[in-house]
Every structure is written in structure tokens, then in C-alpha cells.
PDB file of C-alpha atoms in Angstrom:
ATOM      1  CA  UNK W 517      15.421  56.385  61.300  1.00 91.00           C
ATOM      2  CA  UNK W 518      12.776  56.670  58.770  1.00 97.00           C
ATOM      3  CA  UNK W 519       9.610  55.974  59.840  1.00 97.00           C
ATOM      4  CA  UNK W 520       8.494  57.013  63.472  1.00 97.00           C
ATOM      5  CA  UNK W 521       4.849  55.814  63.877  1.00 97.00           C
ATOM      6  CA  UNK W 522       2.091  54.346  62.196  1.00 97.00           C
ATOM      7  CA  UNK W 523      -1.657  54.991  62.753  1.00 96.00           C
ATOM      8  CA  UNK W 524      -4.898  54.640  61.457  1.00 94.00           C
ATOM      9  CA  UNK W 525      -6.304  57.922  59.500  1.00 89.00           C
ATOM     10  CA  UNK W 526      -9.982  56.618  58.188  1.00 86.00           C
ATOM     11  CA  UNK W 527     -12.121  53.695  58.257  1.00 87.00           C
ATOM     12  CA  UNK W 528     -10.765  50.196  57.511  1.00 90.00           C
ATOM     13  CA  UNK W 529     -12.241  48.233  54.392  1.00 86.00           C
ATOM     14  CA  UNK W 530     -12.558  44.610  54.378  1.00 86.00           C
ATOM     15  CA  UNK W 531     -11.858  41.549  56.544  1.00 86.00           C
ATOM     16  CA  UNK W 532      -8.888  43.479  57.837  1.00 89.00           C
ATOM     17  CA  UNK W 533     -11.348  45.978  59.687  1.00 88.00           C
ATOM     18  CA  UNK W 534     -11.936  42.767  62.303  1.00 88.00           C
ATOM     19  CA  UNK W 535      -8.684  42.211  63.363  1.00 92.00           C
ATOM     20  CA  UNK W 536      -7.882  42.700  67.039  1.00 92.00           C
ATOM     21  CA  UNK W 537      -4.740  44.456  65.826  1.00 95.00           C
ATOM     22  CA  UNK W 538      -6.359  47.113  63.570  1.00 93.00           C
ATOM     23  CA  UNK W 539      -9.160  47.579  66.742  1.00 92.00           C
ATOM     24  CA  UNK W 540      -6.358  48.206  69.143  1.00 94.00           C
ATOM     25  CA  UNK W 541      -4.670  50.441  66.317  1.00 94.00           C
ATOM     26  CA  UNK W 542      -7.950  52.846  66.307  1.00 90.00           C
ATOM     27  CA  UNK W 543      -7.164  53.436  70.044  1.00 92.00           C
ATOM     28  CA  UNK W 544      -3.353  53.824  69.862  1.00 91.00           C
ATOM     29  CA  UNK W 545      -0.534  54.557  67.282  1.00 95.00           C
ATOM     30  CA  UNK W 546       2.443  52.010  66.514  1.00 97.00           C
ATOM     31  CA  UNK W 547       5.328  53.177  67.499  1.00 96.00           C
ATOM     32  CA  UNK W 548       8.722  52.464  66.030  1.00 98.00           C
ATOM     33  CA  UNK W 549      12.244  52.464  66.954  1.00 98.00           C
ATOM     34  CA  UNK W 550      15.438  51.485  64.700  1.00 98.00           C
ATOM     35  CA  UNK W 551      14.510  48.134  64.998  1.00 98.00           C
ATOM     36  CA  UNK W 552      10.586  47.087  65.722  1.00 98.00           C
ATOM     37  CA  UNK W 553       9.430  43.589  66.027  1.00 98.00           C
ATOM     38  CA  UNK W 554       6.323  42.344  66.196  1.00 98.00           C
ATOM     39  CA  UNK W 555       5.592  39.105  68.222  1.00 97.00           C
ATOM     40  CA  UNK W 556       2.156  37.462  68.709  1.00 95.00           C
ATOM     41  CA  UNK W 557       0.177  33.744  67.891  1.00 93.00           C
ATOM     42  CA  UNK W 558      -1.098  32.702  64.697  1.00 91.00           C
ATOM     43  CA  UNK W 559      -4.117  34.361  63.734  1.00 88.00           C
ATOM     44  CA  UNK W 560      -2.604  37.717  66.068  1.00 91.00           C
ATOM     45  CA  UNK W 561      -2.343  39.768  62.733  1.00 92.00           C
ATOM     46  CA  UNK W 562       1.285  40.440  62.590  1.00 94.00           C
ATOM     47  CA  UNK W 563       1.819  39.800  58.962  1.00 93.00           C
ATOM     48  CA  UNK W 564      -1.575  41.710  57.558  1.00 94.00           C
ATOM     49  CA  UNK W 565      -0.539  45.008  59.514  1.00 96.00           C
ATOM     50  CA  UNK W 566       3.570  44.452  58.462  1.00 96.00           C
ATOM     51  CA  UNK W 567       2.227  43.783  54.697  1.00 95.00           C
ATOM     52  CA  UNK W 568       0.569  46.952  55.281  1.00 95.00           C
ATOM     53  CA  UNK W 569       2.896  49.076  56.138  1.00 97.00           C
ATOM     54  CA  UNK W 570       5.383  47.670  53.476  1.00 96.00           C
ATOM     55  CA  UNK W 571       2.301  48.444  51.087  1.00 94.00           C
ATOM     56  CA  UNK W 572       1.891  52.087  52.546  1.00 95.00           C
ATOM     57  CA  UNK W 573       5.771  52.755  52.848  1.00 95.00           C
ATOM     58  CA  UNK W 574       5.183  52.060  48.276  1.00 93.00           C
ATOM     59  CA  UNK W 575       6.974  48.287  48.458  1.00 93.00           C
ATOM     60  CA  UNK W 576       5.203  45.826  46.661  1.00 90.00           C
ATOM     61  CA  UNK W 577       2.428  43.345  48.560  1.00 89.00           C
ATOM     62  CA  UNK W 578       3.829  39.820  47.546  1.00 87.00           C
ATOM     63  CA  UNK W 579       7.564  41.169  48.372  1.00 91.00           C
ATOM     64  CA  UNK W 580      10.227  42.991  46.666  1.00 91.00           C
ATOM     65  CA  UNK W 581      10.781  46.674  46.172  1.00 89.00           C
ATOM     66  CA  UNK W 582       9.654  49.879  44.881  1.00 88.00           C
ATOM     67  CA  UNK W 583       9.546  48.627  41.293  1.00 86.00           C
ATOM     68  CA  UNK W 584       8.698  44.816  41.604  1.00 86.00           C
ATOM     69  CA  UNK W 585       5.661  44.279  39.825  1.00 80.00           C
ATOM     70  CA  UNK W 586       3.984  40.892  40.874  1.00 80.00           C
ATOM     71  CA  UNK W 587       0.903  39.670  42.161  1.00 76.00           C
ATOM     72  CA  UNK W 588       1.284  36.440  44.686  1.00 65.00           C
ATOM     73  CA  UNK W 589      -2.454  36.410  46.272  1.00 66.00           C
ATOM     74  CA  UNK W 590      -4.960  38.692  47.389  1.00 71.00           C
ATOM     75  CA  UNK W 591      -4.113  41.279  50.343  1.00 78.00           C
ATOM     76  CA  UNK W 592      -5.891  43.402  52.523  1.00 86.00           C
ATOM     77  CA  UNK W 593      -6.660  47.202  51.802  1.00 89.00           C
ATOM     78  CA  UNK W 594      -5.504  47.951  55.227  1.00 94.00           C
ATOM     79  CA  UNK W 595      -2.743  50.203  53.912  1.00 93.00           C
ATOM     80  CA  UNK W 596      -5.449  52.397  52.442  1.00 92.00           C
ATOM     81  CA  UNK W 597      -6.703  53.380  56.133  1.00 94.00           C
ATOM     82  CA  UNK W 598      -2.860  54.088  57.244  1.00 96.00           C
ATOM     83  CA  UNK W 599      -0.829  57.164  57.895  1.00 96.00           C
ATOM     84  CA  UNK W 600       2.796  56.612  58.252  1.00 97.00           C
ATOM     85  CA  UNK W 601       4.657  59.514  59.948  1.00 96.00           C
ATOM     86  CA  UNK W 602       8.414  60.057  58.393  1.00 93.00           C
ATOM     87  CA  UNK W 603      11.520  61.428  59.708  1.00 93.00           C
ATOM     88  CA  UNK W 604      13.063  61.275  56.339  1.00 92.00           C
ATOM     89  CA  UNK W 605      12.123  58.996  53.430  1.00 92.00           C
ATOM     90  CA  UNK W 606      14.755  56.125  52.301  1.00 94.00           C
ATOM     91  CA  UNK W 607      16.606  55.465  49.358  1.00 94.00           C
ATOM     92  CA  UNK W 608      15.268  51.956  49.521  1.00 95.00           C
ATOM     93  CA  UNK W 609      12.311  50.022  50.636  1.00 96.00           C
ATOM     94  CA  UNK W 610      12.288  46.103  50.360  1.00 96.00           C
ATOM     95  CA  UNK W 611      10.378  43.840  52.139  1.00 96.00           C
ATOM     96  CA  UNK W 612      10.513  39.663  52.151  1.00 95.00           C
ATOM     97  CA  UNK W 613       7.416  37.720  53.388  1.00 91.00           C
ATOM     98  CA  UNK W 614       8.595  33.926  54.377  1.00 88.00           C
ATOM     99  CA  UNK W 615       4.915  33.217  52.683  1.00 86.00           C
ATOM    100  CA  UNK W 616       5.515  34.408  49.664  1.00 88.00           C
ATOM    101  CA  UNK W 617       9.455  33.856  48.963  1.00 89.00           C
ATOM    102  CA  UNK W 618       9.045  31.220  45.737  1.00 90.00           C
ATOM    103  CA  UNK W 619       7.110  34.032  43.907  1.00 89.00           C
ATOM    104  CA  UNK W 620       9.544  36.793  44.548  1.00 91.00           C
ATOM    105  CA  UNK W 621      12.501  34.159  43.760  1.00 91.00           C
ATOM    106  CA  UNK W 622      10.588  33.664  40.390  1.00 92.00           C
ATOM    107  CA  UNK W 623       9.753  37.036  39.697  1.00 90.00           C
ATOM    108  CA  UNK W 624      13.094  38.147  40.306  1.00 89.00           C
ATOM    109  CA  UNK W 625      14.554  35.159  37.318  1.00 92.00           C
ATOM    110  CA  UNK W 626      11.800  37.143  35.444  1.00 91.00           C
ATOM    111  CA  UNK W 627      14.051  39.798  34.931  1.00 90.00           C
ATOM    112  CA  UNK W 628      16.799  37.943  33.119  1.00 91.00           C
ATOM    113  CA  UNK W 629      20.889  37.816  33.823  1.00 90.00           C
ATOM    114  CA  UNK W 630      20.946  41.031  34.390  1.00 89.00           C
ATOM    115  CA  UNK W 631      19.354  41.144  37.742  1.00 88.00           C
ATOM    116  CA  UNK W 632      21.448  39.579  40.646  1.00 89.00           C
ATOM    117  CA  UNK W 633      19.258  37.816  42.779  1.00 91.00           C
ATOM    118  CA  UNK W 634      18.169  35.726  38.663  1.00 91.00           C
ATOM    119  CA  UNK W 635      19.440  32.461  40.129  1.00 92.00           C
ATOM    120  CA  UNK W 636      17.323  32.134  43.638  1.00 91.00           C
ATOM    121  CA  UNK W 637      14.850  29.638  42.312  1.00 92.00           C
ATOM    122  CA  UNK W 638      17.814  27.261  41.695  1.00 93.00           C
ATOM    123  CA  UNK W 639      18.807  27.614  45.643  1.00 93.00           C
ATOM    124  CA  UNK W 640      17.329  26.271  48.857  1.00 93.00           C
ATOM    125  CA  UNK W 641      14.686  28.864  50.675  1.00 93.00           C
ATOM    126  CA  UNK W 642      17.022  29.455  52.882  1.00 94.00           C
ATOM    127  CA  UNK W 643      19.950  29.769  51.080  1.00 95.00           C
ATOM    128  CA  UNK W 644      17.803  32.407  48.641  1.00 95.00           C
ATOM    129  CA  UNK W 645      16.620  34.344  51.727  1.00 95.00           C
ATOM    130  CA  UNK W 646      20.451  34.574  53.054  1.00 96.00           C
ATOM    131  CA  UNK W 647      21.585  35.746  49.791  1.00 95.00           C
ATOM    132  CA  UNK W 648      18.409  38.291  49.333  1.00 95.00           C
ATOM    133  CA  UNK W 649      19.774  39.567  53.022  1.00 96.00           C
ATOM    134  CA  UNK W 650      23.409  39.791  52.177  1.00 95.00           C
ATOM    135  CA  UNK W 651      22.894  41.345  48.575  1.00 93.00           C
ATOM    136  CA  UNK W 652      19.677  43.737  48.301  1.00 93.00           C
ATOM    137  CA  UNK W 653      19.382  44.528  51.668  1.00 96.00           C
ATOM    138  CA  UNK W 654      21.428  47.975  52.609  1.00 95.00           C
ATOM    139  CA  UNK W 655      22.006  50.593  55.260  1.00 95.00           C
ATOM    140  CA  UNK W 656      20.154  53.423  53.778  1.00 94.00           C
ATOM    141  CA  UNK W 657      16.941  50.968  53.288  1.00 96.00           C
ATOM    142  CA  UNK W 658      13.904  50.572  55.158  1.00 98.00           C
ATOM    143  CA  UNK W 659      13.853  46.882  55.493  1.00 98.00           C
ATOM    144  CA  UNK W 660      10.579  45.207  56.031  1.00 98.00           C
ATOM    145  CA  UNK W 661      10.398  41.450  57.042  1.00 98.00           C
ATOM    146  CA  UNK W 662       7.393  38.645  57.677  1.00 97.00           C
ATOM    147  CA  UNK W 663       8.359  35.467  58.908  1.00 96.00           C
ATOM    148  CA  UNK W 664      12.097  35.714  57.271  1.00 96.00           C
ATOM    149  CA  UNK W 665      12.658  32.469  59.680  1.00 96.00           C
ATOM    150  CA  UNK W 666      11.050  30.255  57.154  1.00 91.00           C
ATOM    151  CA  UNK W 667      13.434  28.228  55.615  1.00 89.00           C
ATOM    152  CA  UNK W 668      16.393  29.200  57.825  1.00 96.00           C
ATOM    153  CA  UNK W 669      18.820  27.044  59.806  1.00 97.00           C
ATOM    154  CA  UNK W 670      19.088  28.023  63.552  1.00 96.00           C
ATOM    155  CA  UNK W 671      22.445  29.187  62.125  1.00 97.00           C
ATOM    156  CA  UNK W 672      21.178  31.036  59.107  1.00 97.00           C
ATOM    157  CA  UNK W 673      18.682  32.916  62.005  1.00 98.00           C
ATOM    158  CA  UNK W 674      22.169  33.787  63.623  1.00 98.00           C
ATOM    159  CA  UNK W 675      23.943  35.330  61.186  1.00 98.00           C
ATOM    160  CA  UNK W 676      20.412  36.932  59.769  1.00 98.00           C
ATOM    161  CA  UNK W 677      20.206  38.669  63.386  1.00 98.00           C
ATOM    162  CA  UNK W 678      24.039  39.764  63.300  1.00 98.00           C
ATOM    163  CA  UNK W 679      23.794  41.036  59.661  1.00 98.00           C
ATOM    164  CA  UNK W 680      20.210  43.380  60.711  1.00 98.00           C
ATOM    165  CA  UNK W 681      22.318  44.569  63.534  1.00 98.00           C
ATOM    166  CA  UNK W 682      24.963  45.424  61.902  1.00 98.00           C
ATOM    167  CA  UNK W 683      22.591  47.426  59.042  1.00 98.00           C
ATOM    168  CA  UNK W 684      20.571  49.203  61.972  1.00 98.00           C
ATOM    169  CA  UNK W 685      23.866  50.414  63.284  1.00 97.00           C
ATOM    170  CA  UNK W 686      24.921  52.063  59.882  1.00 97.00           C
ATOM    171  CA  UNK W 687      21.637  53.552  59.345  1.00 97.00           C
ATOM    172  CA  UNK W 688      18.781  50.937  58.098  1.00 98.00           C
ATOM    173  CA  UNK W 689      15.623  50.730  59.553  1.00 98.00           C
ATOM    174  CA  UNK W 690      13.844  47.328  60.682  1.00 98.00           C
ATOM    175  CA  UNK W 691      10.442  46.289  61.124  1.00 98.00           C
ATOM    176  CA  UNK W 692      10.403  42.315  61.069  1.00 98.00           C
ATOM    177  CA  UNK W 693       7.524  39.905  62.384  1.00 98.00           C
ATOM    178  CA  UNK W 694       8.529  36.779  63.625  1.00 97.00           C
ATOM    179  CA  UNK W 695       8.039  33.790  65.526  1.00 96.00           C
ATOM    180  CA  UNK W 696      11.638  32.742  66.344  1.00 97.00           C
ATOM    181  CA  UNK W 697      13.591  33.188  69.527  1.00 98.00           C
ATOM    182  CA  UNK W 698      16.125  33.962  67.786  1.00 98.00           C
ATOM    183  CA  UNK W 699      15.564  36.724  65.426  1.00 98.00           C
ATOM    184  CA  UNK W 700      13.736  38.478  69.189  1.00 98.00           C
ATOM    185  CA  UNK W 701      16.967  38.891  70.132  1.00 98.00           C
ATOM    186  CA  UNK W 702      18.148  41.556  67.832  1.00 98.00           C
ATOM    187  CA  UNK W 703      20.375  44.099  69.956  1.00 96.00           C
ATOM    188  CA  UNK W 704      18.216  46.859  70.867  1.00 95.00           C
ATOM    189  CA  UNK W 705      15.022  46.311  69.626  1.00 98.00           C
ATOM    190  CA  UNK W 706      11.522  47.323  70.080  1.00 98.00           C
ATOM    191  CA  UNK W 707       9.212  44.360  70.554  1.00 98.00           C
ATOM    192  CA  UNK W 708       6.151  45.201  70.497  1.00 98.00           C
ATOM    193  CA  UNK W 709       3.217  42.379  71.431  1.00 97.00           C
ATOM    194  CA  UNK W 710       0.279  41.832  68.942  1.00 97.00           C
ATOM    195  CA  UNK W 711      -2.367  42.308  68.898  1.00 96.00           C
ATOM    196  CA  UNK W 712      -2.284  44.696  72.070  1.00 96.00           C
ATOM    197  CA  UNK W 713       0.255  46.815  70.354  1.00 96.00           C
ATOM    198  CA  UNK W 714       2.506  46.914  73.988  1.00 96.00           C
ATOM    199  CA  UNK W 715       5.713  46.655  74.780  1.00 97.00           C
ATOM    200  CA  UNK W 716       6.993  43.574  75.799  1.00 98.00           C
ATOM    201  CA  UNK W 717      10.540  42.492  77.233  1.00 98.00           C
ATOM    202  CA  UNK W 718      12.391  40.102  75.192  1.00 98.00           C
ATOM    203  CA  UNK W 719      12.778  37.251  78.415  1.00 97.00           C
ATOM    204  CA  UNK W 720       8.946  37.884  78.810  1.00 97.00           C
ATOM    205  CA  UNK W 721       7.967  36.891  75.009  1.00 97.00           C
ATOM    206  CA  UNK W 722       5.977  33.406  74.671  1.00 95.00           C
ATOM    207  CA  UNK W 723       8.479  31.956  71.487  1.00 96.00           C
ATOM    208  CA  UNK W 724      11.693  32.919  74.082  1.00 97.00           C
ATOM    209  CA  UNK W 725       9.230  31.154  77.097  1.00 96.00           C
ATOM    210  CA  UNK W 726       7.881  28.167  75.400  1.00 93.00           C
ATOM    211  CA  UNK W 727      11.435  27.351  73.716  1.00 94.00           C
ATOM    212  CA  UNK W 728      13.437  27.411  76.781  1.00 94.00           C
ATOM    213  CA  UNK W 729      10.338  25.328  78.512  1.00 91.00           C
ATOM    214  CA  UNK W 730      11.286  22.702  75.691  1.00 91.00           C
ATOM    215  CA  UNK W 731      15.212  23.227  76.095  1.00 93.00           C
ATOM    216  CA  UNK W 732      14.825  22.645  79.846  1.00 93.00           C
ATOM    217  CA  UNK W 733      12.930  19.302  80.019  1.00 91.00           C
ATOM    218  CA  UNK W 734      12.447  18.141  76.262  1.00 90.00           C
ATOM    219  CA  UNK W 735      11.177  14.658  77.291  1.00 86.00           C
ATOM    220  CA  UNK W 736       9.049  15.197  79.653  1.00 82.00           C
ATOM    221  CA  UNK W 737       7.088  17.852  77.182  1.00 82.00           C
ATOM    222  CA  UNK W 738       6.818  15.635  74.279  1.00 83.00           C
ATOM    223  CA  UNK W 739       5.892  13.092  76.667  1.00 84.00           C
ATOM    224  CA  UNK W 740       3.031  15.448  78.042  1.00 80.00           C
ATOM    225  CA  UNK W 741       2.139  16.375  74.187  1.00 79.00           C
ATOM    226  CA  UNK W 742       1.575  13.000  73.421  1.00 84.00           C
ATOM    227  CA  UNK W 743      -0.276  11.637  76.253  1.00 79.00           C
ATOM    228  CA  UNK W 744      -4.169  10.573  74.377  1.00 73.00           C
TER     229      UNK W 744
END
């Protein structure tokens, strides 16, 4: 494991300073196991304080690596305030952002032939997240992910959650925010509620509650949705 906690070290700068998640971060550190997932609403803060740490951990804001060079849209200076404690330091860092896949796609056909992932603007999102997954991420890399649902097939989640397993079991590290049931369910996770910061059983988390609400009585639900 590479990283073992995250905390605030000085005062934060900008909007992000407001954030219930960055208040409840002054109190407490984050802490984080092989795998660390971070479940919450819209609006919670999951993906400012994961772009953060991907920022602070020297990956690049808008996705990508150590050396990707792009700009997608503004971000916070909330990896200014943090301190990330190491057990070692990877070989790799890469994060993906659902939010900002089409600009990493493009940035990485910026490179030309030689680069591998050149030909991801000419697949589906999903189809260019799988094959970011399968091909750049690797078991000696600290793999950082917001939203990586986006664009996936319930199928596509699957074998996303089987391939992160099978990474955090030959030594990469996961920290992945994420609204889907599926993806909660990677063996032996952390999840961690935002913005309280808490540990929260998998059974007990509102995507795994409010889908199997659905599952269990779909009609009746959209019925009730609908009703003026």
C-alpha cells in the first residue's frame, strides 16, 4: 500500500474551504486501506477531495498521469492545504475522472501513434474507459478514480470491479468515488461516507439501498415518482 492517510496541514483557499468534506477533514484524517471508496450525494464533495489527492499524489487535475499535460477546467487548490502520508511511493500514478474522459481521450491522440491509448476518441466512453483500465492501469500503480461508472454497461462495471480486485491483490492501490452499486462492492474495501468521512458498511450505503428499493418493487416506485 502506498498511501496511508490524508489530512489537512494549513488553511484551505477558495470555494473548496466550504465544503462539508474539507470541514470534517480539519477535525479528522482520511484514512485509507488497499482499496478506499468514497460514497456520498451530489454536491457531498467526493470528486473535489479525490481530484485532490490525485493532484497532491503529482497526477494531473483533468486525468492522466505523472506527465500528462492538459488543462480540462478550473479545479480547486485544495491539494495545496493537503498532506499525504506514504508507506512507499509508486511507480505509477493515474487517475480517470468520468467528467473529464473526452479530454483525456483527446489529449492522449495528441501524442500521435506512438502512444497506445491514440485511438480512444474513435471508441464509445465506455469502451475507452475499459481499454484505459485493461491497458495503463497496473499493479505497482496508485490508481485514482471519479465516477469511472460513466459510460459503463452494468457489465463493463462488472468486469471493472473484478479487474481492480484483481490489481489490489497484486499490489495496486485504489481510491475510486462512485455512485454505483456495483463498483461498492469491490472485495475488501474501505467505504468511507462523505462528507462525514465514516465508515460505512457496504449493505448500509444509500446507491446499494435505493437500487434494491427499485429492484424490489420497480412499478410501484415509478408509479410513486410520477404521481403530480
Amino acid at each position: 500500500m502506498f498511501l496511508t492517510k490524508v489530512r489537512l496541514s494549513e488553511q484551505v483557499q477558495g470555494y473548496a474551504r466550504d465544503l462539508p468534506v474539507v470541514r470534517r477533514l480539519a477535525d479528522r484524517p482520511l484514512e485509507l486501506a488497499q482499496t478506499t471508496i468514497l460514497t456520498g450525494d451530489n454536491g457531498s464533495g467526493k470528486s473535489t477531495l479525490v481530484e485532490a489527492i490525485a493532484v497532491a499524489a503529482g497526477a494531473n487535475a483533468a486525468g492522466g498521469s505523472r506527465h500528462a499535460r492538459f488543462e480540462a477546467a478550473d479545479h480547486s487548490r485544495l491539494h495545496a492545504s493537503l498532506t499525504l502520508t506514504r508507506r512507499q511511493n509508486p511507480s505509477d500514478v493515474y487517475f480517470l475522472r468520468g467528467e473529464t474522459y473526452l479530454d483525456l481521450a483527446e489529449y492522449h491522440e495528441s501524442l500521435g501513434p506512438e502512444d497506445s491509448l491514440q485511438d480512444l476518441t474513435r471508441r464509445s466512453h465506455g469502451q475507452g474507459i475499459m481499454r484505459i483500465a485493461r491497458e495503463r492501469f497496473g499493479p505497482d500503480s496508485l490508481i485514482i478514480l471519479d465516477e469511472p461508472e460513466d459510460g459503463l454497461s452494468v457489465f463493463s462495471q462488472l468486469e471493472l470491479l473484478g479487474l481492480l480486485a484483481v490489481l489490489t491483490r497484486r499490489g495496486a492501490q485504489v481510491l475510486m468515488a462512485t455512485h454505483s452499486p456495483v463498483l461498492l462492492a469491490v472485495p475488501d474495501a474501505r467505504i468511507v461516507s462523505v462528507p462525514t468521512l465514516e465508515p460505512v458498511l457496504y449493505d448500509d450505503c444509500e446507491p446499494v439501498t435505493a437500487t434494491q428499493e427499485f429492484i424490489d418493487n420497480p412499478a410501484d416506485t415509478a408509479t410513486y415518482l410520477v404521481q403530480p
